[in-house]
Amino acid sequence: MVAMSVPYIKYIKATVLELAVLAGHLLLYPTGVTPERPPHSPRPPRPPCPPHARPQHGPAPAPPPVPPPAVLLHGFADNRSVFVLLRRALAEDGRRHVESLNHSPLTGDLRSAAERLARHVEDVRARTGHHQVDLVGHSLGGLIARYYVQRLGGDRHVRTVITLGTPHAGTAVVPLANVHPLVRQMRPGSSVLRELDEPAPGCRTRFVSFWSEFDHWMVPADTARLAHPDLIAENVKVLGIGHLALPVHPAVAARIREELAGDRPGAGTAENGGAGSVSVA
């Protein structure tokens, strides 16, 4: 009997998990086909509990600030149903306004998708009264968020961008998929990626890029790492899962919450190319 190496066993486990996530997502997919209807007004934050036992001495402590709204952006050929679990985790305490934005299936240009995102961010800001928002993008969704921030002035209104398995340097997976223009824009050296490589001096948005060594859709795997001299960026290596599991795994969701809340030591610092890891083993 031939003993299998530990990395190979982890690879097999990650692949099995990917297939399980895919099966579950196919069941949920129809629920996310229609665009989300934005509420007329955001749910107000929960008020602090009134004192009951003894009288307060001095002013009552101020309630914690309401965090910026979060907008979730799905990947290629997907829809908002991929964020069911992540959305629940981000909105768990009832204080953060969270919503998803579907890309039109007819979209053939990443730039057009970024312009639509810009309009949506303006709408979210108007409805919630917040000056800034946070963006979380899976795969293609991360590139759309990055293009909006870097090329359309979105850094004025976006505090943090979280990317999950996003081909920042382009992916060479499935060459036959080049028939779709969006896929061609995700290839190494595409005109869109060349634009994103251009200088972005003074960009105020913080980026956190999650990438996995077992991501079958990122070829090579470290193409999902963000490296740009002008960007405040941190790369977080996820151990033990693949591309489809990134937006649904509870360990990743917990780290995203920490990054958006600033609870993790070092979160929010201007460490370009900083390192970190999330283990799900």
Tab-separated table of C-alpha atoms in Angstrom:
chain	number	residue	atom	x	y	z
A	1	MET	CA	0.000	0.000	0.000
A	2	VAL	CA	1.429	3.362	-1.041
A	3	ALA	CA	1.338	6.079	1.613
A	4	MET	CA	0.008	9.432	0.407
A	5	SER	CA	1.775	12.656	1.355
A	6	VAL	CA	0.071	15.156	3.631
A	7	PRO	CA	-0.172	17.878	0.895
A	8	TYR	CA	-1.808	15.383	-1.452
A	9	ILE	CA	-4.345	14.367	1.195
A	10	LYS	CA	-5.173	18.034	1.795
A	11	TYR	CA	-5.562	18.533	-1.950
A	12	ILE	CA	-8.013	15.631	-2.136
A	13	LYS	CA	-9.999	16.978	0.831
A	14	ALA	CA	-10.146	20.439	-0.744
A	15	THR	CA	-11.348	18.947	-4.047
A	16	VAL	CA	-14.073	16.910	-2.326
A	17	LEU	CA	-15.192	20.024	-0.471
A	18	GLU	CA	-15.294	21.975	-3.751
A	19	LEU	CA	-17.606	19.372	-5.266
A	20	ALA	CA	-19.864	19.469	-2.213
A	21	VAL	CA	-20.016	23.276	-2.318
A	22	LEU	CA	-20.773	23.167	-6.043
A	23	ALA	CA	-23.657	20.735	-5.485
A	24	GLY	CA	-25.127	22.912	-2.765
A	25	HIS	CA	-24.708	26.073	-4.798
A	26	LEU	CA	-26.468	24.572	-7.810
A	27	LEU	CA	-29.497	24.031	-5.573
A	28	LEU	CA	-29.401	27.622	-4.329
A	29	TYR	CA	-28.584	29.212	-7.689
A	30	PRO	CA	-32.221	29.793	-8.813
A	31	THR	CA	-32.900	31.804	-5.647
A	32	GLY	CA	-30.341	34.418	-6.674
A	33	VAL	CA	-31.229	34.894	-10.341
A	34	THR	CA	-33.480	37.891	-9.764
A	35	PRO	CA	-31.782	41.113	-8.602
A	36	GLU	CA	-32.105	42.036	-4.967
A	37	ARG	CA	-34.687	44.697	-4.212
A	38	PRO	CA	-33.022	47.419	-2.183
A	39	PRO	CA	-34.990	48.475	0.880
A	40	HIS	CA	-36.432	51.980	0.994
A	41	SER	CA	-34.474	52.606	4.155
A	42	PRO	CA	-31.866	50.576	6.027
A	43	ARG	CA	-32.721	48.696	9.183
A	44	PRO	CA	-31.885	51.015	12.073
A	45	PRO	CA	-29.183	49.907	14.504
A	46	ARG	CA	-30.341	48.291	17.696
A	47	PRO	CA	-30.614	50.840	20.503
A	48	PRO	CA	-28.615	50.239	23.671
A	49	CYS	CA	-30.478	48.398	26.407
A	50	PRO	CA	-31.971	50.811	28.987
A	51	PRO	CA	-30.665	50.575	32.549
A	52	HIS	CA	-32.938	48.679	34.950
A	53	ALA	CA	-31.117	47.836	38.153
A	54	ARG	CA	-29.304	50.801	39.608
A	55	PRO	CA	-29.052	54.476	38.658
A	56	GLN	CA	-26.282	55.493	36.318
A	57	HIS	CA	-23.566	57.784	37.602
A	58	GLY	CA	-22.329	60.071	34.887
A	59	PRO	CA	-23.205	60.000	31.180
A	60	ALA	CA	-24.308	56.723	29.634
A	61	PRO	CA	-21.692	55.121	27.357
A	62	ALA	CA	-22.135	55.955	23.708
A	63	PRO	CA	-23.359	53.084	21.504
A	64	PRO	CA	-20.744	51.612	19.142
A	65	PRO	CA	-20.597	53.309	15.735
A	66	VAL	CA	-22.623	51.738	12.961
A	67	PRO	CA	-20.194	50.144	10.470
A	68	PRO	CA	-20.283	51.111	6.795
A	69	PRO	CA	-22.659	49.192	4.527
A	70	ALA	CA	-21.216	46.163	2.732
A	71	VAL	CA	-21.909	45.428	-0.940
A	72	LEU	CA	-21.217	41.869	-2.154
A	73	LEU	CA	-20.188	41.172	-5.771
A	74	HIS	CA	-20.330	37.661	-7.209
A	75	GLY	CA	-18.085	36.063	-9.813
A	76	PHE	CA	-18.404	35.104	-13.474
A	77	ALA	CA	-21.595	33.197	-14.431
A	78	ASP	CA	-22.765	33.326	-10.819
A	79	ASN	CA	-25.283	35.349	-8.820
A	80	ARG	CA	-25.948	36.682	-5.333
A	81	SER	CA	-26.934	33.236	-3.992
A	82	VAL	CA	-23.232	32.469	-3.491
A	83	PHE	CA	-23.208	34.906	-0.550
A	84	VAL	CA	-26.056	33.442	1.517
A	85	LEU	CA	-23.784	32.308	4.370
A	86	LEU	CA	-21.323	35.207	4.199
A	87	ARG	CA	-24.126	37.735	4.195
A	88	ARG	CA	-25.623	36.135	7.288
A	89	ALA	CA	-22.257	36.280	9.048
A	90	LEU	CA	-21.677	39.952	8.209
A	91	ALA	CA	-25.158	40.989	9.334
A	92	GLU	CA	-25.188	38.781	12.417
A	93	ASP	CA	-25.205	41.558	14.994
A	94	GLY	CA	-27.924	43.508	13.180
A	95	ARG	CA	-25.833	46.673	12.905
A	96	ARG	CA	-24.301	46.378	9.435
A	97	HIS	CA	-26.378	46.967	6.312
A	98	VAL	CA	-25.497	44.252	3.749
A	99	GLU	CA	-26.730	43.808	0.205
A	100	SER	CA	-25.664	42.037	-2.983
A	101	LEU	CA	-25.382	43.303	-6.545
A	102	ASN	CA	-26.013	40.960	-9.480
A	103	HIS	CA	-24.100	41.548	-12.693
A	104	SER	CA	-26.242	41.332	-15.789
A	105	PRO	CA	-25.690	38.068	-17.722
A	106	LEU	CA	-25.434	40.214	-20.838
A	107	THR	CA	-22.462	42.195	-19.491
A	108	GLY	CA	-19.494	41.801	-21.814
A	109	ASP	CA	-17.189	44.468	-20.435
A	110	LEU	CA	-15.764	44.692	-16.930
A	111	ARG	CA	-15.610	48.476	-17.218
A	112	SER	CA	-19.381	48.657	-17.745
A	113	ALA	CA	-19.907	46.472	-14.686
A	114	ALA	CA	-17.677	48.825	-12.665
A	115	GLU	CA	-19.693	51.834	-13.839
A	116	ARG	CA	-22.887	50.105	-12.712
A	117	LEU	CA	-21.240	49.402	-9.364
A	118	ALA	CA	-20.408	53.108	-9.078
A	119	ARG	CA	-24.078	53.995	-9.524
A	120	HIS	CA	-25.094	51.354	-7.012
A	121	VAL	CA	-22.633	52.649	-4.413
A	122	GLU	CA	-24.079	56.133	-4.813
A	123	ASP	CA	-27.552	54.696	-4.260
A	124	VAL	CA	-26.433	52.794	-1.138
A	125	ARG	CA	-24.766	55.908	0.270
A	126	ALA	CA	-27.920	57.937	-0.318
A	127	ARG	CA	-30.193	55.319	1.268
A	128	THR	CA	-28.034	54.639	4.326
A	129	GLY	CA	-26.554	58.079	4.961
A	130	HIS	CA	-23.024	56.642	5.098
A	131	HIS	CA	-20.169	58.405	3.352
A	132	GLN	CA	-18.281	55.155	2.746
A	133	VAL	CA	-19.044	51.513	1.964
A	134	ASP	CA	-17.107	48.243	2.053
A	135	LEU	CA	-16.959	45.941	-0.974
A	136	VAL	CA	-16.521	42.154	-0.966
A	137	GLY	CA	-15.924	40.546	-4.362
A	138	HIS	CA	-15.579	36.879	-5.270
A	139	SER	CA	-13.438	36.120	-8.336
A	140	LEU	CA	-14.538	38.507	-11.142
A	141	GLY	CA	-16.438	40.557	-8.559
A	142	GLY	CA	-13.136	41.504	-6.937
A	143	LEU	CA	-11.768	42.833	-10.231
A	144	ILE	CA	-14.925	44.892	-10.763
A	145	ALA	CA	-14.551	46.396	-7.298
A	146	ARG	CA	-10.867	47.111	-7.883
A	147	TYR	CA	-11.511	48.773	-11.245
A	148	TYR	CA	-14.155	51.022	-9.694
A	149	VAL	CA	-11.796	52.047	-6.889
A	150	GLN	CA	-8.657	52.514	-8.998
A	151	ARG	CA	-10.001	53.839	-12.285
A	152	LEU	CA	-13.358	55.484	-11.524
A	153	GLY	CA	-12.531	57.396	-8.361
A	154	GLY	CA	-14.237	54.914	-6.059
A	155	ASP	CA	-11.523	55.286	-3.423
A	156	ARG	CA	-13.381	58.408	-2.251
A	157	HIS	CA	-16.323	56.279	-1.154
A	158	VAL	CA	-14.890	52.798	-0.462
A	159	ARG	CA	-13.171	52.126	2.831
A	160	THR	CA	-12.130	48.491	2.272
A	161	VAL	CA	-12.198	46.035	-0.625
A	162	ILE	CA	-12.093	42.321	0.209
A	163	THR	CA	-11.318	40.050	-2.743
A	164	LEU	CA	-11.796	36.272	-2.691
A	165	GLY	CA	-9.992	34.239	-5.347
A	166	THR	CA	-9.716	37.218	-7.705
A	167	PRO	CA	-7.312	36.969	-10.690
A	168	HIS	CA	-5.417	40.199	-9.990
A	169	ALA	CA	-2.631	39.150	-12.358
A	170	GLY	CA	-4.893	37.163	-14.711
A	171	THR	CA	-5.713	33.457	-14.892
A	172	ALA	CA	-4.861	31.009	-17.668
A	173	VAL	CA	-7.503	28.430	-16.719
A	174	VAL	CA	-9.815	26.892	-19.402
A	175	PRO	CA	-8.422	28.449	-22.607
A	176	LEU	CA	-11.605	27.528	-24.517
A	177	ALA	CA	-13.555	29.962	-22.339
A	178	ASN	CA	-11.944	32.846	-24.236
A	179	VAL	CA	-15.071	32.987	-26.362
A	180	HIS	CA	-16.595	35.179	-23.642
A	181	PRO	CA	-15.271	38.774	-23.562
A	182	LEU	CA	-15.282	38.917	-19.750
A	183	VAL	CA	-13.051	35.850	-19.602
A	184	ARG	CA	-10.653	37.445	-22.080
A	185	GLN	CA	-10.450	40.470	-19.778
A	186	MET	CA	-9.377	38.164	-16.937
A	187	ARG	CA	-6.442	36.776	-18.947
A	188	PRO	CA	-2.860	37.830	-18.143
A	189	GLY	CA	-1.909	40.944	-20.090
A	190	SER	CA	-5.469	41.963	-21.009
A	191	SER	CA	-6.190	45.647	-21.565
A	192	VAL	CA	-8.180	45.809	-18.303
A	193	LEU	CA	-5.376	44.280	-16.253
A	194	ARG	CA	-2.869	46.606	-17.905
A	195	GLU	CA	-5.039	49.542	-16.784
A	196	LEU	CA	-5.048	48.184	-13.233
A	197	ASP	CA	-1.253	47.898	-13.339
A	198	GLU	CA	-0.953	51.620	-14.042
A	199	PRO	CA	-0.007	54.001	-11.197
A	200	ALA	CA	-2.709	54.763	-8.638
A	201	PRO	CA	-1.108	57.429	-6.463
A	202	GLY	CA	-3.041	58.504	-3.414
A	203	CYS	CA	-5.531	55.625	-3.522
A	204	ARG	CA	-7.207	55.710	-0.099
A	205	THR	CA	-8.959	52.335	-0.128
A	206	ARG	CA	-7.513	49.374	1.769
A	207	PHE	CA	-7.420	45.998	-0.017
A	208	VAL	CA	-7.386	42.525	1.542
A	209	SER	CA	-6.944	39.689	-0.943
A	210	PHE	CA	-7.751	36.103	0.061
A	211	TRP	CA	-6.082	33.429	-2.076
A	212	SER	CA	-5.751	29.653	-1.862
A	213	GLU	CA	-3.064	27.255	-3.050
A	214	PHE	CA	-5.881	24.802	-3.939
A	215	ASP	CA	-7.806	27.260	-6.119
A	216	HIS	CA	-8.347	25.333	-9.379
A	217	TRP	CA	-9.650	28.441	-11.165
A	218	MET	CA	-6.601	30.591	-10.493
A	219	VAL	CA	-3.701	29.485	-12.706
A	220	PRO	CA	-1.187	29.995	-11.242
A	221	ALA	CA	-2.719	30.010	-7.752
A	222	ASP	CA	-0.822	33.081	-6.559
A	223	THR	CA	-2.319	35.192	-9.337
A	224	ALA	CA	-5.002	35.957	-6.735
A	225	ARG	CA	-2.423	37.846	-4.664
A	226	LEU	CA	-2.577	41.616	-5.074
A	227	ALA	CA	0.745	43.344	-5.645
A	228	HIS	CA	0.685	47.018	-6.616
A	229	PRO	CA	3.157	49.617	-5.330
A	230	ASP	CA	0.485	52.304	-4.836
A	231	LEU	CA	-2.144	50.219	-3.062
A	232	ILE	CA	-2.605	49.546	0.647
A	233	ALA	CA	-2.869	45.782	0.280
A	234	GLU	CA	-2.651	42.672	2.414
A	235	ASN	CA	-2.663	39.136	1.034
A	236	VAL	CA	-4.197	36.376	3.141
A	237	LYS	CA	-3.387	32.780	2.228
A	238	VAL	CA	-6.248	30.368	2.899
A	239	LEU	CA	-5.145	26.836	3.717
A	240	GLY	CA	-7.219	23.780	2.890
A	241	ILE	CA	-10.029	24.949	0.572
A	242	GLY	CA	-10.533	25.925	-3.050
A	243	HIS	CA	-12.182	28.626	-5.141
A	244	LEU	CA	-15.867	27.875	-4.591
A	245	ALA	CA	-15.489	27.432	-0.838
A	246	LEU	CA	-13.913	30.865	-0.272
A	247	PRO	CA	-17.219	32.792	0.052
A	248	VAL	CA	-18.958	30.098	2.103
A	249	HIS	CA	-16.440	28.751	4.614
A	250	PRO	CA	-17.056	29.952	8.193
A	251	ALA	CA	-13.338	30.431	8.938
A	252	VAL	CA	-12.994	32.780	5.964
A	253	ALA	CA	-16.199	34.599	6.922
A	254	ALA	CA	-14.869	35.115	10.450
A	255	ARG	CA	-11.632	36.613	9.116
A	256	ILE	CA	-13.562	38.898	6.750
A	257	ARG	CA	-15.606	40.156	9.686
A	258	GLU	CA	-12.399	40.881	11.602
A	259	GLU	CA	-10.906	42.750	8.652
A	260	LEU	CA	-14.004	44.900	8.209
A	261	ALA	CA	-14.381	45.540	11.922
A	262	GLY	CA	-10.702	46.239	12.555
A	263	ASP	CA	-10.697	43.618	15.333
A	264	ARG	CA	-7.596	41.802	14.132
A	265	PRO	CA	-4.224	43.171	15.306
A	266	GLY	CA	-2.716	45.111	12.416
A	267	ALA	CA	-5.977	45.393	10.489
A	268	GLY	CA	-6.333	48.728	8.781
A	269	THR	CA	-2.607	49.405	8.655
A	270	ALA	CA	-0.868	50.518	5.487
A	271	GLU	CA	1.242	47.403	4.998
A	272	ASN	CA	1.603	46.963	1.261
A	273	GLY	CA	1.869	43.306	0.407
A	274	GLY	CA	1.437	42.210	4.021
A	275	ALA	CA	1.043	38.509	4.760
A	276	GLY	CA	-1.387	36.456	6.756
A	277	SER	CA	-3.151	33.121	6.617
A	278	VAL	CA	-6.423	31.398	7.442
A	279	SER	CA	-6.332	27.680	8.148
A	280	VAL	CA	-9.516	25.666	7.747
A	281	ALA	CA	-7.876	22.282	8.314
